[in-house]
Coordinates of C-alpha atoms in Angstrom, one line a residue:
M1 CA -8.4 35.4 13.6
L2 CA -6.7 33.9 16.7
L3 CA -9.9 31.9 17.4
F4 CA -9.8 30.6 13.8
L5 CA -6.1 29.6 14.0
A6 CA -6.8 27.9 17.3
L7 CA -9.6 25.9 15.8
V8 CA -7.5 24.9 12.8
F9 CA -4.7 23.8 15.2
S10 CA -7.0 21.8 17.4
L11 CA -8.6 20.0 14.3
S12 CA -5.1 19.2 13.1
L13 CA -4.2 17.7 16.5
A14 CA -7.4 15.7 16.5
F15 CA -6.7 14.3 13.0
S16 CA -3.2 13.3 14.1
A17 CA -4.4 11.7 17.2
A18 CA -7.1 9.8 15.3
S19 CA -4.6 8.3 12.8
T20 CA -3.3 4.8 13.7
T21 CA -0.6 2.4 12.5
L22 CA -2.0 -0.9 11.4
R23 CA 0.5 -3.7 11.3
V24 CA 0.1 -6.5 8.8
G25 CA 1.6 -10.0 8.7
P26 CA 2.0 -13.2 10.6
G27 CA 1.5 -12.7 14.3
E28 CA 0.1 -9.1 13.8
R29 CA -3.4 -7.9 14.4
F30 CA -4.1 -8.0 10.7
P31 CA -2.9 -11.1 8.9
T32 CA -3.4 -9.7 5.4
P33 CA -3.5 -6.4 3.6
S34 CA -7.2 -6.9 2.8
A35 CA -7.9 -7.2 6.6
A36 CA -6.1 -3.9 7.2
A37 CA -7.9 -2.2 4.3
A38 CA -11.3 -3.2 5.8
A39 CA -10.4 -1.6 9.1
A40 CA -8.4 1.5 7.9
R41 CA -9.6 5.0 8.5
A42 CA -8.5 8.2 6.9
G43 CA -4.9 9.1 7.7
D44 CA -3.8 5.7 8.9
R45 CA -0.4 4.1 8.2
I46 CA -0.4 0.5 7.1
V47 CA 2.9 -1.3 7.7
I48 CA 3.3 -4.8 6.1
R49 CA 5.9 -7.3 7.3
A50 CA 8.1 -9.1 4.7
G51 CA 6.5 -12.1 3.1
T52 CA 4.4 -13.2 0.2
Y53 CA 0.7 -12.5 0.5
R54 CA -1.8 -14.4 -1.7
D55 CA -4.3 -11.6 -1.2
C56 CA -5.7 -8.4 -2.8
A57 CA -7.1 -5.2 -1.2
V58 CA -9.5 -2.4 -2.0
W59 CA -8.4 0.9 -0.3
G60 CA -11.5 3.0 0.1
V61 CA -10.5 5.8 2.5
P62 CA -8.2 8.8 1.8
D63 CA -4.8 9.8 3.1
L64 CA -3.4 6.4 3.7
T65 CA 0.3 5.5 3.7
I66 CA 0.9 1.8 2.8
E67 CA 4.5 0.6 3.2
A68 CA 6.8 -2.4 3.7
A69 CA 8.3 -2.8 7.1
A70 CA 11.1 -4.7 5.4
E71 CA 11.4 -6.1 1.9
P72 CA 10.4 -8.1 0.1
V73 CA 6.6 -7.7 0.5
V74 CA 5.1 -9.5 -2.5
I75 CA 1.3 -9.3 -3.3
T76 CA 0.3 -12.0 -5.7
G77 CA -3.5 -12.1 -5.8
P78 CA -5.9 -13.2 -7.1
V79 CA -7.2 -9.8 -8.1
C80 CA -10.0 -7.9 -6.3
Q81 CA -13.2 -7.0 -8.1
G82 CA -11.8 -8.5 -11.3
K83 CA -9.5 -5.5 -11.5
A84 CA -6.2 -5.4 -9.5
L85 CA -4.1 -6.6 -6.6
F86 CA -4.6 -3.2 -5.0
V87 CA -7.6 -1.1 -6.0
A88 CA -6.8 2.5 -5.0
G89 CA -10.3 3.8 -4.6
A90 CA -9.6 7.0 -2.6
P91 CA -7.3 10.0 -3.1
R92 CA -4.0 10.8 -1.6
L93 CA -2.6 7.3 -1.1
T94 CA 1.1 6.7 -0.9
I95 CA 2.5 3.2 -1.5
T96 CA 6.1 2.4 -0.8
G97 CA 8.4 -0.7 -1.0
L98 CA 5.9 -3.3 -2.2
T99 CA 6.1 -5.8 -5.1
F100 CA 3.0 -6.6 -7.2
R101 CA 3.3 -9.8 -9.2
G102 CA 1.2 -11.8 -11.6
A103 CA -2.1 -9.8 -11.8
I104 CA -4.4 -11.5 -14.2
A105 CA -8.1 -10.7 -14.9
P106 CA -10.4 -12.4 -17.4
P107 CA -10.8 -9.4 -19.6
G108 CA -7.0 -9.2 -20.0
N109 CA -6.4 -6.0 -18.0
G110 CA -5.6 -7.1 -14.5
A111 CA -3.3 -4.6 -12.8
G112 CA -0.8 -4.5 -10.0
I113 CA -2.5 -1.3 -8.9
R114 CA -5.7 0.1 -10.4
A115 CA -6.0 3.8 -9.6
E116 CA -9.6 5.0 -9.4
G117 CA -9.7 7.5 -6.5
G118 CA -7.4 10.5 -7.3
D119 CA -3.9 11.5 -6.3
L120 CA -1.6 8.5 -6.0
T121 CA 2.1 8.3 -5.1
I122 CA 4.2 5.2 -5.7
R123 CA 7.8 4.9 -4.4
R124 CA 10.4 2.1 -4.5
T125 CA 7.8 -0.4 -5.7
R126 CA 8.0 -3.2 -8.2
F127 CA 5.5 -4.4 -10.8
E128 CA 6.4 -7.8 -12.2
D129 CA 4.6 -10.1 -14.7
N130 CA 1.2 -8.3 -14.5
Q131 CA -1.1 -7.6 -17.4
N132 CA -0.9 -3.9 -16.5
G133 CA 1.6 -2.6 -14.1
I134 CA -0.5 0.3 -13.1
L135 CA -3.9 1.1 -14.7
T136 CA -5.6 4.4 -14.2
A137 CA -9.0 3.4 -15.4
V138 CA -11.1 6.5 -14.9
N139 CA -10.8 10.2 -16.0
I140 CA -9.9 12.5 -13.0
P141 CA -8.7 15.7 -14.6
T142 CA -7.4 17.2 -11.3
A143 CA -5.5 14.1 -10.2
T144 CA -1.8 13.4 -10.2
L145 CA 0.1 10.1 -10.4
V146 CA 3.7 10.3 -9.2
I147 CA 6.0 7.3 -9.6
E148 CA 9.5 7.4 -8.1
E149 CA 12.4 4.9 -8.0
S150 CA 10.1 2.0 -9.1
V151 CA 10.5 -0.9 -11.5
F152 CA 8.1 -2.3 -14.1
L153 CA 9.3 -5.6 -15.4
Q154 CA 7.7 -7.9 -18.0
N155 CA 4.2 -6.5 -17.8
G156 CA 1.8 -6.1 -20.8
A157 CA -0.8 -8.2 -22.4
L158 CA -3.0 -8.3 -25.5
I159 CA -6.2 -10.2 -24.9
G160 CA -9.0 -8.2 -26.6
E161 CA -7.4 -4.9 -25.9
C162 CA -3.9 -3.8 -25.0
A163 CA -2.6 -3.8 -21.4
H164 CA 0.6 -1.8 -20.9
G165 CA 3.5 -1.4 -18.5
L166 CA 1.7 1.7 -17.3
Y167 CA -1.6 3.2 -18.6
A168 CA -2.7 6.6 -17.4
N169 CA -6.1 7.9 -18.3
T170 CA -6.9 11.7 -18.2
L171 CA -5.1 13.2 -15.3
A172 CA -3.6 16.6 -14.5
L173 CA -0.1 15.1 -14.3
L174 CA 1.7 11.9 -14.7
A175 CA 5.3 12.2 -13.3
I176 CA 7.8 9.3 -13.5
R177 CA 11.2 9.9 -11.9
R178 CA 14.2 7.6 -11.5
S179 CA 12.4 4.4 -12.5
R180 CA 12.8 1.5 -14.9
F181 CA 10.5 -0.1 -17.5
E182 CA 12.0 -3.2 -19.0
A183 CA 11.0 -6.1 -21.2
T184 CA 7.4 -5.1 -21.5
R185 CA 5.9 -8.1 -23.3
I186 CA 3.6 -6.4 -25.7
C187 CA 1.7 -3.1 -26.2
H188 CA 3.4 0.1 -24.8
H189 CA 5.8 0.6 -21.9
I190 CA 4.1 3.9 -21.0
K191 CA 0.8 5.2 -22.4
S192 CA -0.4 8.5 -20.9
R193 CA -3.5 10.6 -21.6
A194 CA -2.5 13.0 -18.9
V195 CA -2.6 16.8 -19.6
R196 CA 1.0 16.9 -18.7
T197 CA 3.5 14.0 -18.7
E198 CA 7.0 14.2 -17.2
I199 CA 9.4 11.3 -17.6
I200 CA 12.8 12.1 -16.1
D201 CA 16.0 10.0 -15.2
T202 CA 14.2 6.8 -16.2
E203 CA 15.1 3.7 -18.2
I204 CA 12.7 2.4 -20.9
L205 CA 14.2 -0.7 -22.3
D206 CA 13.0 -3.4 -24.7
G207 CA 14.3 -6.9 -24.0
P208 CA 15.7 -9.2 -26.8
E209 CA 12.6 -11.3 -27.1
E210 CA 9.6 -9.0 -26.1
T211 CA 7.5 -7.3 -28.7
A212 CA 6.5 -4.0 -27.1
S213 CA 5.1 -1.3 -29.3
Y214 CA 6.1 2.3 -28.3
Q215 CA 8.3 3.2 -25.5
V216 CA 6.2 6.3 -24.8
D217 CA 2.7 6.9 -26.3
I218 CA 1.1 10.3 -25.7
P219 CA -2.1 9.6 -27.8
N220 CA -4.1 12.8 -27.1
G221 CA -1.3 15.5 -26.9
G222 CA -0.7 17.5 -23.8
D223 CA 2.6 18.8 -22.5
L224 CA 5.5 16.4 -22.4
V225 CA 8.9 16.6 -20.7
L226 CA 11.2 13.8 -21.5
A227 CA 14.6 14.4 -20.0
R228 CA 17.8 12.4 -19.1
N229 CA 16.3 9.0 -19.9
T230 CA 17.8 5.9 -21.4
V231 CA 15.5 4.4 -24.1
R232 CA 16.1 1.2 -26.1
K233 CA 14.1 -0.2 -28.9
G234 CA 14.7 -3.9 -29.3
P235 CA 15.1 -6.2 -32.3
R236 CA 11.6 -7.7 -32.1
A237 CA 9.7 -4.4 -31.4
G238 CA 6.0 -4.8 -32.2
N239 CA 5.9 -1.3 -33.9
M240 CA 9.1 -0.5 -35.6
R241 CA 8.1 3.0 -36.8
A242 CA 8.9 5.1 -33.7
A243 CA 9.8 5.1 -30.0
V244 CA 7.9 8.2 -28.8
V245 CA 4.6 9.1 -30.4
I246 CA 2.6 12.2 -29.6
G247 CA -1.0 12.7 -30.8
A248 CA -1.7 9.5 -32.6
E249 CA -5.4 9.3 -31.4
G250 CA -6.3 13.0 -31.9
I251 CA -5.4 16.1 -29.9
R252 CA -7.7 16.6 -26.8
H253 CA -5.4 18.5 -24.5
P254 CA -3.7 21.9 -24.9
T255 CA -0.2 21.1 -26.2
T256 CA 2.4 23.9 -25.8
T257 CA 5.5 22.2 -24.3
L258 CA 7.2 19.3 -26.0
W259 CA 10.7 19.2 -24.5
I260 CA 12.9 16.3 -25.2
E261 CA 16.4 16.8 -23.7
A262 CA 19.5 14.8 -22.9
N263 CA 18.1 11.4 -23.6
R264 CA 20.1 8.4 -24.9
F265 CA 18.2 6.4 -27.5
E266 CA 19.5 3.1 -28.9
N267 CA 17.9 1.3 -31.9
L268 CA 18.7 -2.4 -32.0
M269 CA 16.3 -3.2 -34.9
P270 CA 17.8 -4.2 -38.3
R271 CA 16.0 -1.1 -39.8
G272 CA 15.8 2.5 -39.0
T273 CA 13.2 4.1 -36.8
V274 CA 12.1 7.6 -35.5
F275 CA 12.9 8.7 -32.0
V276 CA 10.0 11.2 -31.7
R277 CA 7.0 11.3 -34.0
N278 CA 5.1 14.5 -33.4
L279 CA 1.5 14.5 -34.8
T280 CA 0.5 17.7 -33.0
A281 CA 0.9 21.3 -34.3
A282 CA 3.1 22.3 -31.4
P283 CA 6.8 22.3 -32.1
A284 CA 8.9 19.6 -30.3
V285 CA 12.2 20.8 -29.1
L286 CA 14.9 18.1 -29.1
S287 CA 18.2 19.2 -27.4
G288 CA 21.3 17.3 -26.5
N289 CA 20.0 13.8 -27.2
R290 CA 22.4 10.9 -28.2
F291 CA 21.5 8.2 -30.8
L292 CA 22.9 4.8 -31.5
G293 CA 21.9 2.8 -34.5
S294 CA 19.8 4.0 -37.5
V295 CA 17.7 6.8 -36.0
T296 CA 15.7 9.8 -37.4
P297 CA 15.5 12.1 -34.4
L298 CA 12.2 13.8 -35.2
E299 CA 9.3 13.4 -37.6
G300 CA 6.8 16.3 -37.5
P301 CA 7.0 19.9 -36.3
G302 CA 9.9 21.0 -34.2
T303 CA 13.7 21.5 -34.0
V304 CA 16.7 19.3 -33.3
R305 CA 19.8 20.8 -31.8

């Protein structure tokens, strides 16, 4: 047993010693994020100096930390592989303090970040004026996408198919905390096919001119926790029927917990709308929510208290 523990400790030390900080920017060894991505090894830390980078990068090794040395760090493209400004092709990446702006791809689904590799954590990051803010393009049923203290502003497109503020394919968990989605141009602010979706302490706000559809779309069921959020449906909403919709494309995931608590929902449309439209057989529990404007709290199975 002691021999085993010593081996584990020595391997840990070797991994730590092998990891390197790669510095990016004018005057640094790596002038662009893509240059650092080509050189990065598992476990490395990539630190990017403030500036605007007309660049994109494909991150193909795991356990990377990619962060701003100082803000703003703006990534503007053009996109890599016809996909995204950053293509996250490996698991356990953490991205902090960056701004992704203006991602456009010919099919209409260019993303600030395209997640293809597994677990991904986003912190204090902005997504502005992209077709998709974040696009999780592949099904990885064991993966998690965690977004904290981030901003999604004026994303969304409809060129052939919808591109959203955020689109998550089949994952184990999508967790959004203390973030803001605002003025999504069209399609949904958040669309999640995750087995479990948690949206907490977040603002999801239509602007006065944009025509976004749903604030939250959970098309295949799965557990949902929606707590302490501020949600606003604007006067030009593209779909006036509801703000949060669960199960509109058929139930694929086990759905046992639909907990909608202490949210503030404002309807600015000249007609009434539904806050939560539940198309699953699982009862939704709405508790302590506040409504402004003409609102039906729940349509479908569940209780309101």
